[in-house]
Amino acid sequence: ETATDAFSPLAFGSLLAMGAGSVIFGSQIQNVVLRAGMPQRVRDFMQHPAGPFTFHFWAPSWKWMLSVSNLVDFNKPVENISTMQQTALCATGYIWTRYSFVITPVNYNLAAVNVCLAITGTYQLGRKLKSEWEKQQASTAQKE
């Protein structure tokens, strides 16, 4: 176990306190921000039911890291790609893209991140399946 893998009570406590503070004081912070002079489009974004003062904004925003990590892994050796992981990422991308348009409020950030997740997951899964198929074909050709 490396130092980066170790559980940090301080980091966990900090995240917990930040989350609790956002829940408890979020509307007060939002009121202060909205009193500041800003363009109407920014104000509308801040007041949106899926805006930055809600969970509906931050959950998909953090989910972007899954798509980014899949993009970074495009040059990763195929042997290191997990079929189950990429299947799960594809499924969640396709399912939640649809769901993001059914829920109220419609969450375009959630839709966008899941479209990207479905695309990157499908690409990675395609690479893995193609590699497995080519290995099987080579193995069959050697037996003949």
mmCIF file of N, CA and C in Angstrom:
data_model
loop_
_atom_site.group_PDB
_atom_site.id
_atom_site.type_symbol
_atom_site.label_atom_id
_atom_site.label_comp_id
_atom_site.label_asym_id
_atom_site.label_seq_id
_atom_site.Cartn_x
_atom_site.Cartn_y
_atom_site.Cartn_z
ATOM 1 N N GLU A 1 0.850 -1.190 0.000
ATOM 2 C CA GLU A 1 0.000 0.000 0.000
ATOM 3 C C GLU A 1 0.886 1.241 0.000
ATOM 4 N N THR A 2 0.643 2.097 -0.981
ATOM 5 C CA THR A 2 1.427 3.329 -1.073
ATOM 6 C C THR A 2 0.731 4.443 -0.293
ATOM 7 N N ALA A 3 1.436 5.541 -0.144
ATOM 8 C CA ALA A 3 0.885 6.667 0.605
ATOM 9 C C ALA A 3 -0.373 7.215 -0.064
ATOM 10 N N THR A 4 -0.452 7.143 -1.390
ATOM 11 C CA THR A 4 -1.636 7.667 -2.083
ATOM 12 C C THR A 4 -2.824 6.724 -1.953
ATOM 13 N N ASP A 5 -2.592 5.447 -1.657
ATOM 14 C CA ASP A 5 -3.673 4.483 -1.497
ATOM 15 C C ASP A 5 -4.239 4.480 -0.082
ATOM 16 N N ALA A 6 -3.503 5.035 0.870
ATOM 17 C CA ALA A 6 -3.904 4.981 2.273
ATOM 18 C C ALA A 6 -5.122 5.870 2.528
ATOM 19 N N PHE A 7 -5.965 5.418 3.427
ATOM 20 C CA PHE A 7 -7.130 6.203 3.842
ATOM 21 C C PHE A 7 -6.666 7.381 4.674
ATOM 22 N N SER A 8 -7.172 8.548 4.366
ATOM 23 C CA SER A 8 -6.806 9.746 5.106
ATOM 24 C C SER A 8 -8.039 10.277 5.833
ATOM 25 N N PRO A 9 -8.077 10.100 7.160
ATOM 26 C CA PRO A 9 -9.227 10.623 7.905
ATOM 27 C C PRO A 9 -9.388 12.131 7.741
ATOM 28 N N LEU A 10 -8.279 12.854 7.629
ATOM 29 C CA LEU A 10 -8.348 14.310 7.472
ATOM 30 C C LEU A 10 -9.004 14.677 6.137
ATOM 31 N N ALA A 11 -8.586 14.016 5.072
ATOM 32 C CA ALA A 11 -9.174 14.294 3.758
ATOM 33 C C ALA A 11 -10.645 13.902 3.739
ATOM 34 N N PHE A 12 -10.964 12.753 4.314
ATOM 35 C CA PHE A 12 -12.360 12.301 4.356
ATOM 36 C C PHE A 12 -13.212 13.275 5.163
ATOM 37 N N GLY A 13 -12.701 13.690 6.298
ATOM 38 C CA GLY A 13 -13.423 14.643 7.147
ATOM 39 C C GLY A 13 -13.624 15.978 6.450
ATOM 40 N N SER A 14 -12.611 16.411 5.705
ATOM 41 C CA SER A 14 -12.714 17.675 4.969
ATOM 42 C C SER A 14 -13.804 17.602 3.905
ATOM 43 N N LEU A 15 -13.831 16.490 3.165
ATOM 44 C CA LEU A 15 -14.864 16.316 2.138
ATOM 45 C C LEU A 15 -16.254 16.245 2.765
ATOM 46 N N LEU A 16 -16.354 15.536 3.876
ATOM 47 C CA LEU A 16 -17.629 15.418 4.568
ATOM 48 C C LEU A 16 -18.103 16.786 5.063
ATOM 49 N N ALA A 17 -17.191 17.563 5.642
ATOM 50 C CA ALA A 17 -17.537 18.898 6.132
ATOM 51 C C ALA A 17 -17.937 19.820 4.983
ATOM 52 N N MET A 18 -17.228 19.718 3.848
ATOM 53 C CA MET A 18 -17.548 20.552 2.699
ATOM 54 C C MET A 18 -18.940 20.198 2.155
ATOM 55 N N GLY A 19 -19.232 18.909 2.072
ATOM 56 C CA GLY A 19 -20.554 18.480 1.601
ATOM 57 C C GLY A 19 -21.654 18.923 2.541
ATOM 58 N N ALA A 20 -21.442 18.756 3.845
ATOM 59 C CA ALA A 20 -22.442 19.180 4.833
ATOM 60 C C ALA A 20 -22.633 20.691 4.778
ATOM 61 N N GLY A 21 -21.540 21.433 4.639
ATOM 62 C CA GLY A 21 -21.627 22.890 4.551
ATOM 63 C C GLY A 21 -22.403 23.336 3.331
ATOM 64 N N SER A 22 -22.207 22.633 2.220
ATOM 65 C CA SER A 22 -22.933 22.973 0.995
ATOM 66 C C SER A 22 -24.426 22.747 1.162
ATOM 67 N N VAL A 23 -24.777 21.657 1.842
ATOM 68 C CA VAL A 23 -26.193 21.357 2.060
ATOM 69 C C VAL A 23 -26.810 22.375 3.016
ATOM 70 N N ILE A 24 -26.099 22.667 4.097
ATOM 71 C CA ILE A 24 -26.640 23.560 5.133
ATOM 72 C C ILE A 24 -26.657 25.015 4.688
ATOM 73 N N PHE A 25 -25.570 25.461 4.054
ATOM 74 C CA PHE A 25 -25.433 26.880 3.722
ATOM 75 C C PHE A 25 -25.577 27.193 2.236
ATOM 76 N N GLY A 26 -25.905 26.183 1.420
ATOM 77 C CA GLY A 26 -25.971 26.369 -0.029
ATOM 78 C C GLY A 26 -26.909 27.474 -0.468
ATOM 79 N N SER A 27 -28.112 27.516 0.098
ATOM 80 C CA SER A 27 -29.068 28.543 -0.325
ATOM 81 C C SER A 27 -28.613 29.933 0.109
ATOM 82 N N GLN A 28 -27.954 30.018 1.266
ATOM 83 C CA GLN A 28 -27.449 31.320 1.715
ATOM 84 C C GLN A 28 -26.323 31.812 0.796
ATOM 85 N N ILE A 29 -25.449 30.886 0.401
ATOM 86 C CA ILE A 29 -24.362 31.245 -0.523
ATOM 87 C C ILE A 29 -24.960 31.657 -1.871
ATOM 88 N N GLN A 30 -25.961 30.924 -2.325
ATOM 89 C CA GLN A 30 -26.604 31.246 -3.590
ATOM 90 C C GLN A 30 -27.218 32.644 -3.535
ATOM 91 N N ASN A 31 -27.869 32.999 -2.438
ATOM 92 C CA ASN A 31 -28.468 34.336 -2.306
ATOM 93 C C ASN A 31 -27.416 35.428 -2.376
ATOM 94 N N VAL A 32 -26.267 35.209 -1.749
ATOM 95 C CA VAL A 32 -25.183 36.196 -1.787
ATOM 96 C C VAL A 32 -24.667 36.354 -3.213
ATOM 97 N N VAL A 33 -24.462 35.237 -3.889
ATOM 98 C CA VAL A 33 -23.949 35.270 -5.265
ATOM 99 C C VAL A 33 -24.947 35.967 -6.185
ATOM 100 N N LEU A 34 -26.235 35.685 -6.004
ATOM 101 C CA LEU A 34 -27.251 36.272 -6.888
ATOM 102 C C LEU A 34 -27.422 37.773 -6.676
ATOM 103 N N ARG A 35 -27.033 38.289 -5.518
ATOM 104 C CA ARG A 35 -27.103 39.726 -5.284
ATOM 105 C C ARG A 35 -26.011 40.477 -6.036
ATOM 106 N N ALA A 36 -24.974 39.777 -6.440
ATOM 107 C CA ALA A 36 -23.880 40.412 -7.195
ATOM 108 C C ALA A 36 -24.374 40.747 -8.592
ATOM 109 N N GLY A 37 -23.837 41.804 -9.154
ATOM 110 C CA GLY A 37 -24.210 42.190 -10.506
ATOM 111 C C GLY A 37 -23.632 41.208 -11.508
ATOM 112 N N MET A 38 -24.507 40.642 -12.304
ATOM 113 C CA MET A 38 -24.059 39.683 -13.322
ATOM 114 C C MET A 38 -25.050 39.682 -14.470
ATOM 115 N N PRO A 39 -24.600 39.251 -15.646
ATOM 116 C CA PRO A 39 -25.505 39.186 -16.801
ATOM 117 C C PRO A 39 -26.690 38.251 -16.519
ATOM 118 N N GLN A 40 -27.789 38.495 -17.184
ATOM 119 C CA GLN A 40 -29.006 37.713 -16.964
ATOM 120 C C GLN A 40 -28.806 36.231 -17.277
ATOM 121 N N ARG A 41 -28.021 35.929 -18.305
ATOM 122 C CA ARG A 41 -27.772 34.515 -18.655
ATOM 123 C C ARG A 41 -27.059 33.783 -17.522
ATOM 124 N N VAL A 42 -26.101 34.448 -16.897
ATOM 125 C CA VAL A 42 -25.375 33.857 -15.768
ATOM 126 C C VAL A 42 -26.327 33.681 -14.589
ATOM 127 N N ARG A 43 -27.155 34.696 -14.330
ATOM 128 C CA ARG A 43 -28.133 34.634 -13.241
ATOM 129 C C ARG A 43 -29.111 33.470 -13.468
ATOM 130 N N ASP A 44 -29.576 33.319 -14.708
ATOM 131 C CA ASP A 44 -30.498 32.217 -15.027
ATOM 132 C C ASP A 44 -29.826 30.867 -14.789
ATOM 133 N N PHE A 45 -28.563 30.757 -15.192
ATOM 134 C CA PHE A 45 -27.809 29.523 -14.969
ATOM 135 C C PHE A 45 -27.681 29.231 -13.474
ATOM 136 N N MET A 46 -27.378 30.259 -12.687
ATOM 137 C CA MET A 46 -27.217 30.085 -11.243
ATOM 138 C C MET A 46 -28.520 29.676 -10.560
ATOM 139 N N GLN A 47 -29.652 30.118 -11.114
ATOM 140 C CA GLN A 47 -30.951 29.823 -10.516
ATOM 141 C C GLN A 47 -31.606 28.570 -11.083
ATOM 142 N N HIS A 48 -31.010 27.978 -12.092
ATOM 143 C CA HIS A 48 -31.609 26.806 -12.740
ATOM 144 C C HIS A 48 -31.745 25.661 -11.743
ATOM 145 N N PRO A 49 -32.827 24.869 -11.835
ATOM 146 C CA PRO A 49 -33.008 23.737 -10.915
ATOM 147 C C PRO A 49 -31.894 22.689 -10.994
ATOM 148 N N ALA A 50 -31.130 22.696 -12.090
ATOM 149 C CA ALA A 50 -29.968 21.805 -12.195
ATOM 150 C C ALA A 50 -28.688 22.642 -12.259
ATOM 151 N N GLY A 51 -28.712 23.805 -11.616
ATOM 152 C CA GLY A 51 -27.576 24.721 -11.629
ATOM 153 C C GLY A 51 -26.517 24.365 -10.601
ATOM 154 N N PRO A 52 -25.487 25.201 -10.488
ATOM 155 C CA PRO A 52 -24.323 24.880 -9.656
ATOM 156 C C PRO A 52 -24.589 24.867 -8.143
ATOM 157 N N PHE A 53 -25.769 25.242 -7.719
ATOM 158 C CA PHE A 53 -26.083 25.168 -6.292
ATOM 159 C C PHE A 53 -26.912 23.932 -5.965
ATOM 160 N N THR A 54 -26.907 22.978 -6.888
ATOM 161 C CA THR A 54 -27.658 21.739 -6.677
ATOM 162 C C THR A 54 -26.761 20.531 -6.927
ATOM 163 N N PHE A 55 -27.189 19.422 -6.397
ATOM 164 C CA PHE A 55 -26.511 18.147 -6.619
ATOM 165 C C PHE A 55 -26.583 17.768 -8.093
ATOM 166 N N HIS A 56 -27.680 18.166 -8.758
ATOM 167 C CA HIS A 56 -27.904 17.801 -10.162
ATOM 168 C C HIS A 56 -26.829 18.357 -11.084
ATOM 169 N N PHE A 57 -26.133 19.375 -10.635
ATOM 170 C CA PHE A 57 -25.046 19.951 -11.437
ATOM 171 C C PHE A 57 -23.728 19.240 -11.145
ATOM 172 N N TRP A 58 -23.416 19.025 -9.882
ATOM 173 C CA TRP A 58 -22.097 18.545 -9.496
ATOM 174 C C TRP A 58 -21.887 17.060 -9.750
ATOM 175 N N ALA A 59 -22.901 16.248 -9.612
ATOM 176 C CA ALA A 59 -22.729 14.810 -9.858
ATOM 177 C C ALA A 59 -22.261 14.545 -11.288
ATOM 178 N N PRO A 60 -22.936 15.089 -12.311
ATOM 179 C CA PRO A 60 -22.431 14.861 -13.666
ATOM 180 C C PRO A 60 -21.100 15.559 -13.936
ATOM 181 N N SER A 61 -20.871 16.683 -13.260
ATOM 182 C CA SER A 61 -19.602 17.379 -13.472
ATOM 183 C C SER A 61 -18.429 16.503 -13.045
ATOM 184 N N TRP A 62 -18.574 15.819 -11.927
ATOM 185 C CA TRP A 62 -17.507 14.917 -11.485
ATOM 186 C C TRP A 62 -17.453 13.659 -12.346
ATOM 187 N N LYS A 63 -18.582 13.274 -12.916
ATOM 188 C CA LYS A 63 -18.622 12.081 -13.764
ATOM 189 C C LYS A 63 -17.801 12.275 -15.043
ATOM 190 N N TRP A 64 -17.543 13.537 -15.404
ATOM 191 C CA TRP A 64 -16.705 13.800 -16.578
ATOM 192 C C TRP A 64 -15.339 13.137 -16.445
ATOM 193 N N MET A 65 -14.873 12.932 -15.223
ATOM 194 C CA MET A 65 -13.560 12.310 -15.030
ATOM 195 C C MET A 65 -13.525 10.893 -15.590
ATOM 196 N N LEU A 66 -14.656 10.189 -15.577
ATOM 197 C CA LEU A 66 -14.701 8.845 -16.166
ATOM 198 C C LEU A 66 -14.479 8.914 -17.678
ATOM 199 N N SER A 67 -15.119 9.871 -18.328
ATOM 200 C CA SER A 67 -14.930 10.034 -19.779
ATOM 201 C C SER A 67 -13.514 10.481 -20.092
ATOM 202 N N VAL A 68 -12.993 11.390 -19.288
ATOM 203 C CA VAL A 68 -11.623 11.871 -19.509
ATOM 204 C C VAL A 68 -10.629 10.726 -19.335
ATOM 205 N N SER A 69 -10.834 9.897 -18.317
ATOM 206 C CA SER A 69 -9.896 8.784 -18.116
ATOM 207 C C SER A 69 -9.977 7.794 -19.277
ATOM 208 N N ASN A 70 -11.163 7.597 -19.840
ATOM 209 C CA ASN A 70 -11.279 6.734 -21.013
ATOM 210 C C ASN A 70 -10.567 7.357 -22.217
ATOM 211 N N LEU A 71 -10.657 8.669 -22.357
ATOM 212 C CA LEU A 71 -9.938 9.344 -23.446
ATOM 213 C C LEU A 71 -8.429 9.188 -23.287
ATOM 214 N N VAL A 72 -7.944 9.346 -22.063
ATOM 215 C CA VAL A 72 -6.510 9.211 -21.786
ATOM 216 C C VAL A 72 -6.048 7.784 -22.074
ATOM 217 N N ASP A 73 -6.937 6.820 -21.871
ATOM 218 C CA ASP A 73 -6.588 5.410 -22.065
ATOM 219 C C ASP A 73 -6.707 4.943 -23.510
ATOM 220 N N PHE A 74 -6.972 5.842 -24.459
ATOM 221 C CA PHE A 74 -7.102 5.427 -25.851
ATOM 222 C C PHE A 74 -5.833 4.758 -26.374
ATOM 223 N N ASN A 75 -4.672 5.125 -25.851
ATOM 224 C CA ASN A 75 -3.416 4.525 -26.290
ATOM 225 C C ASN A 75 -2.946 3.422 -25.346
ATOM 226 N N LYS A 76 -3.744 3.075 -24.387
ATOM 227 C CA LYS A 76 -3.413 2.025 -23.425
ATOM 228 C C LYS A 76 -3.385 0.676 -24.151
ATOM 229 N N PRO A 77 -2.444 -0.195 -23.791
ATOM 230 C CA PRO A 77 -2.447 -1.523 -24.416
ATOM 231 C C PRO A 77 -3.779 -2.238 -24.191
ATOM 232 N N VAL A 78 -4.250 -2.904 -25.226
ATOM 233 C CA VAL A 78 -5.559 -3.556 -25.170
ATOM 234 C C VAL A 78 -5.620 -4.593 -24.047
ATOM 235 N N GLU A 79 -4.493 -5.215 -23.743
ATOM 236 C CA GLU A 79 -4.462 -6.241 -22.693
ATOM 237 C C GLU A 79 -4.835 -5.663 -21.329
ATOM 238 N N ASN A 80 -4.676 -4.364 -21.157
ATOM 239 C CA ASN A 80 -4.962 -3.718 -19.877
ATOM 240 C C ASN A 80 -6.377 -3.148 -19.789
ATOM 241 N N ILE A 81 -7.171 -3.359 -20.814
ATOM 242 C CA ILE A 81 -8.547 -2.860 -20.808
ATOM 243 C C ILE A 81 -9.451 -3.940 -20.215
ATOM 244 N N SER A 82 -10.300 -3.539 -19.292
ATOM 245 C CA SER A 82 -11.235 -4.461 -18.660
ATOM 246 C C SER A 82 -12.547 -4.503 -19.445
ATOM 247 N N THR A 83 -12.906 -5.694 -19.907
ATOM 248 C CA THR A 83 -14.151 -5.853 -20.652
ATOM 249 C C THR A 83 -15.349 -5.516 -19.769
ATOM 250 N N MET A 84 -15.342 -5.992 -18.530
ATOM 251 C CA MET A 84 -16.466 -5.731 -17.634
ATOM 252 C C MET A 84 -16.597 -4.244 -17.314
ATOM 253 N N GLN A 85 -15.476 -3.582 -17.079
ATOM 254 C CA GLN A 85 -15.519 -2.154 -16.766
ATOM 255 C C GLN A 85 -16.062 -1.361 -17.947
ATOM 256 N N GLN A 86 -15.583 -1.645 -19.137
ATOM 257 C CA GLN A 86 -16.032 -0.903 -20.310
ATOM 258 C C GLN A 86 -17.489 -1.216 -20.644
ATOM 259 N N THR A 87 -17.918 -2.442 -20.390
ATOM 260 C CA THR A 87 -19.334 -2.790 -20.580
ATOM 261 C C THR A 87 -20.204 -1.983 -19.628
ATOM 262 N N ALA A 88 -19.760 -1.871 -18.386
ATOM 263 C CA ALA A 88 -20.504 -1.094 -17.393
ATOM 264 C C ALA A 88 -20.545 0.386 -17.778
ATOM 265 N N LEU A 89 -19.418 0.925 -18.255
ATOM 266 C CA LEU A 89 -19.383 2.334 -18.659
ATOM 267 C C LEU A 89 -20.288 2.583 -19.870
ATOM 268 N N CYS A 90 -20.284 1.657 -20.820
ATOM 269 C CA CYS A 90 -21.175 1.789 -21.985
ATOM 270 C C CYS A 90 -22.633 1.772 -21.537
ATOM 271 N N ALA A 91 -22.976 0.798 -20.719
ATOM 272 C CA ALA A 91 -24.361 0.658 -20.270
ATOM 273 C C ALA A 91 -24.814 1.894 -19.501
ATOM 274 N N THR A 92 -23.994 2.352 -18.572
ATOM 275 C CA THR A 92 -24.387 3.534 -17.805
ATOM 276 C C THR A 92 -24.499 4.755 -18.699
ATOM 277 N N GLY A 93 -23.631 4.856 -19.685
ATOM 278 C CA GLY A 93 -23.705 5.984 -20.613
ATOM 279 C C GLY A 93 -25.000 5.988 -21.403
ATOM 280 N N TYR A 94 -25.372 4.846 -21.960
ATOM 281 C CA TYR A 94 -26.594 4.780 -22.760
ATOM 282 C C TYR A 94 -27.850 4.942 -21.902
ATOM 283 N N ILE A 95 -27.889 4.268 -20.772
ATOM 284 C CA ILE A 95 -29.073 4.324 -19.902
ATOM 285 C C ILE A 95 -29.300 5.727 -19.357
ATOM 286 N N TRP A 96 -28.247 6.335 -18.809
ATOM 287 C CA TRP A 96 -28.405 7.638 -18.171
ATOM 288 C C TRP A 96 -28.560 8.776 -19.174
ATOM 289 N N THR A 97 -28.130 8.589 -20.408
ATOM 290 C CA THR A 97 -28.409 9.603 -21.427
ATOM 291 C C THR A 97 -29.914 9.716 -21.611
ATOM 292 N N ARG A 98 -30.560 8.600 -21.746
ATOM 293 C CA ARG A 98 -32.026 8.603 -21.893
ATOM 294 C C ARG A 98 -32.684 9.191 -20.650
ATOM 295 N N TYR A 99 -32.237 8.753 -19.489
ATOM 296 C CA TYR A 99 -32.843 9.196 -18.229
ATOM 297 C C TYR A 99 -32.715 10.703 -18.030
ATOM 298 N N SER A 100 -31.617 11.280 -18.479
ATOM 299 C CA SER A 100 -31.392 12.718 -18.267
ATOM 300 C C SER A 100 -32.428 13.580 -18.977
ATOM 301 N N PHE A 101 -33.082 13.031 -20.001
ATOM 302 C CA PHE A 101 -34.122 13.775 -20.703
ATOM 303 C C PHE A 101 -35.519 13.486 -20.158
ATOM 304 N N VAL A 102 -35.643 12.451 -19.346
ATOM 305 C CA VAL A 102 -36.938 12.070 -18.788
ATOM 306 C C VAL A 102 -37.185 12.768 -17.454
ATOM 307 N N ILE A 103 -36.115 12.993 -16.688
ATOM 308 C CA ILE A 103 -36.251 13.578 -15.355
ATOM 309 C C ILE A 103 -36.592 15.059 -15.421
ATOM 310 N N THR A 104 -37.091 15.563 -14.327
ATOM 311 C CA THR A 104 -37.348 16.994 -14.181
ATOM 312 C C THR A 104 -36.486 17.503 -13.048
ATOM 313 N N PRO A 105 -35.661 18.496 -13.259
ATOM 314 C CA PRO A 105 -35.448 19.247 -14.494
ATOM 315 C C PRO A 105 -34.580 18.456 -15.475
ATOM 316 N N VAL A 106 -34.795 18.701 -16.765
ATOM 317 C CA VAL A 106 -33.944 18.085 -17.786
ATOM 318 C C VAL A 106 -32.522 18.551 -17.517
ATOM 319 N N ASN A 107 -31.606 17.590 -17.499
ATOM 320 C CA ASN A 107 -30.235 17.902 -17.119
ATOM 321 C C ASN A 107 -29.313 17.672 -18.316
ATOM 322 N N TYR A 108 -28.980 18.750 -19.014
ATOM 323 C CA TYR A 108 -28.164 18.645 -20.224
ATOM 324 C C TYR A 108 -26.714 18.293 -19.909
ATOM 325 N N ASN A 109 -26.222 18.688 -18.751
ATOM 326 C CA ASN A 109 -24.875 18.307 -18.337
ATOM 327 C C ASN A 109 -24.806 16.794 -18.153
ATOM 328 N N LEU A 110 -25.820 16.222 -17.535
ATOM 329 C CA LEU A 110 -25.887 14.770 -17.349
ATOM 330 C C LEU A 110 -25.971 14.057 -18.701
ATOM 331 N N ALA A 111 -26.754 14.612 -19.622
ATOM 332 C CA ALA A 111 -26.875 14.010 -20.951
ATOM 333 C C ALA A 111 -25.538 14.040 -21.683
ATOM 334 N N ALA A 112 -24.877 15.184 -21.653
ATOM 335 C CA ALA A 112 -23.602 15.323 -22.379
ATOM 336 C C ALA A 112 -22.537 14.384 -21.836
ATOM 337 N N VAL A 113 -22.411 14.311 -20.519
ATOM 338 C CA VAL A 113 -21.381 13.444 -19.949
ATOM 339 C C VAL A 113 -21.668 11.986 -20.258
ATOM 340 N N ASN A 114 -22.928 11.604 -20.282
ATOM 341 C CA ASN A 114 -23.249 10.207 -20.559
ATOM 342 C C ASN A 114 -23.118 9.850 -22.029
ATOM 343 N N VAL A 115 -23.373 10.807 -22.924
ATOM 344 C CA VAL A 115 -23.113 10.567 -24.347
ATOM 345 C C VAL A 115 -21.613 10.317 -24.540
ATOM 346 N N CYS A 116 -20.792 11.163 -23.923
ATOM 347 C CA CYS A 116 -19.335 10.991 -24.035
ATOM 348 C C CYS A 116 -18.892 9.678 -23.405
ATOM 349 N N LEU A 117 -19.474 9.331 -22.278
ATOM 350 C CA LEU A 117 -19.124 8.073 -21.609
ATOM 351 C C LEU A 117 -19.503 6.875 -22.487
ATOM 352 N N ALA A 118 -20.674 6.934 -23.104
ATOM 353 C CA ALA A 118 -21.103 5.846 -23.991
ATOM 354 C C ALA A 118 -20.174 5.730 -25.200
ATOM 355 N N ILE A 119 -19.786 6.864 -25.768
ATOM 356 C CA ILE A 119 -18.908 6.843 -26.948
ATOM 357 C C ILE A 119 -17.525 6.315 -26.596
ATOM 358 N N THR A 120 -16.926 6.851 -25.535
ATOM 359 C CA THR A 120 -15.576 6.402 -25.171
ATOM 360 C C THR A 120 -15.581 4.955 -24.699
ATOM 361 N N GLY A 121 -16.611 4.566 -23.959
ATOM 362 C CA GLY A 121 -16.711 3.177 -23.499
ATOM 363 C C GLY A 121 -16.899 2.219 -24.660
ATOM 364 N N THR A 122 -17.733 2.617 -25.634
ATOM 365 C CA THR A 122 -17.959 1.774 -26.814
ATOM 366 C C THR A 122 -16.677 1.627 -27.622
ATOM 367 N N TYR A 123 -15.927 2.710 -27.762
ATOM 368 C CA TYR A 123 -14.656 2.642 -28.491
ATOM 369 C C TYR A 123 -13.689 1.686 -27.795
ATOM 370 N N GLN A 124 -13.542 1.842 -26.467
ATOM 371 C CA GLN A 124 -12.615 0.977 -25.721
ATOM 372 C C GLN A 124 -13.083 -0.480 -25.771
ATOM 373 N N LEU A 125 -14.369 -0.703 -25.605
ATOM 374 C CA LEU A 125 -14.902 -2.061 -25.665
ATOM 375 C C LEU A 125 -14.693 -2.651 -27.058
ATOM 376 N N GLY A 126 -14.885 -1.841 -28.086
ATOM 377 C CA GLY A 126 -14.642 -2.302 -29.453
ATOM 378 C C GLY A 126 -13.191 -2.705 -29.672
ATOM 379 N N ARG A 127 -12.264 -1.902 -29.139
ATOM 380 C CA ARG A 127 -10.841 -2.256 -29.239
ATOM 381 C C ARG A 127 -10.575 -3.604 -28.577
ATOM 382 N N LYS A 128 -11.136 -3.785 -27.390
ATOM 383 C CA LYS A 128 -10.910 -5.020 -26.628
ATOM 384 C C LYS A 128 -11.500 -6.230 -27.346
ATOM 385 N N LEU A 129 -12.735 -6.098 -27.822
ATOM 386 C CA LEU A 129 -13.383 -7.217 -28.507
ATOM 387 C C LEU A 129 -12.684 -7.551 -29.820
ATOM 388 N N LYS A 130 -12.231 -6.534 -30.541
ATOM 389 C CA LYS A 130 -11.489 -6.766 -31.789
ATOM 390 C C LYS A 130 -10.194 -7.525 -31.496
ATOM 391 N N SER A 131 -9.498 -7.131 -30.459
ATOM 392 C CA SER A 131 -8.254 -7.801 -30.076
ATOM 393 C C SER A 131 -8.506 -9.261 -29.696
ATOM 394 N N GLU A 132 -9.560 -9.495 -28.912
ATOM 395 C CA GLU A 132 -9.895 -10.871 -28.514
ATOM 396 C C GLU A 132 -10.255 -11.716 -29.729
ATOM 397 N N TRP A 133 -11.012 -11.136 -30.683
ATOM 398 C CA TRP A 133 -11.398 -11.856 -31.885
ATOM 399 C C TRP A 133 -10.174 -12.191 -32.729
ATOM 400 N N GLU A 134 -9.241 -11.207 -32.858
ATOM 401 C CA GLU A 134 -8.021 -11.455 -33.636
ATOM 402 C C GLU A 134 -7.158 -12.532 -32.996
ATOM 403 N N LYS A 135 -7.076 -12.541 -31.666
ATOM 404 C CA LYS A 135 -6.319 -13.595 -30.970
ATOM 405 C C LYS A 135 -6.938 -14.961 -31.222
ATOM 406 N N GLN A 136 -8.277 -15.017 -31.180
ATOM 407 C CA GLN A 136 -8.961 -16.278 -31.413
ATOM 408 C C GLN A 136 -8.742 -16.770 -32.846
ATOM 409 N N GLN A 137 -8.787 -15.842 -33.807
ATOM 410 C CA GLN A 137 -8.550 -16.199 -35.207
ATOM 411 C C GLN A 137 -7.118 -16.707 -35.406
ATOM 412 N N ALA A 138 -6.149 -16.038 -34.775
ATOM 413 C CA ALA A 138 -4.753 -16.464 -34.883
ATOM 414 C C ALA A 138 -4.564 -17.837 -34.255
ATOM 415 N N SER A 139 -5.207 -18.068 -33.143
ATOM 416 C CA SER A 139 -5.110 -19.360 -32.454
ATOM 417 C C SER A 139 -5.717 -20.466 -33.302
ATOM 418 N N THR A 140 -6.840 -20.184 -33.943
ATOM 419 C CA THR A 140 -7.491 -21.156 -34.813
ATOM 420 C C THR A 140 -6.637 -21.455 -36.030
ATOM 421 N N ALA A 141 -5.998 -20.427 -36.594
ATOM 422 C CA ALA A 141 -5.157 -20.601 -37.780
ATOM 423 C C ALA A 141 -3.919 -21.435 -37.446
ATOM 424 N N GLN A 142 -3.367 -21.287 -36.229
ATOM 425 C CA GLN A 142 -2.195 -22.058 -35.841
ATOM 426 C C GLN A 142 -2.527 -23.536 -35.672
ATOM 427 N N LYS A 143 -3.736 -23.840 -35.218
ATOM 428 C CA LYS A 143 -4.148 -25.239 -35.005
ATOM 429 C C LYS A 143 -4.348 -25.964 -36.307
ATOM 430 N N GLU A 144 -4.643 -25.217 -37.362
ATOM 431 C CA GLU A 144 -4.893 -25.851 -38.674
ATOM 432 C C GLU A 144 -3.645 -26.127 -39.374
#
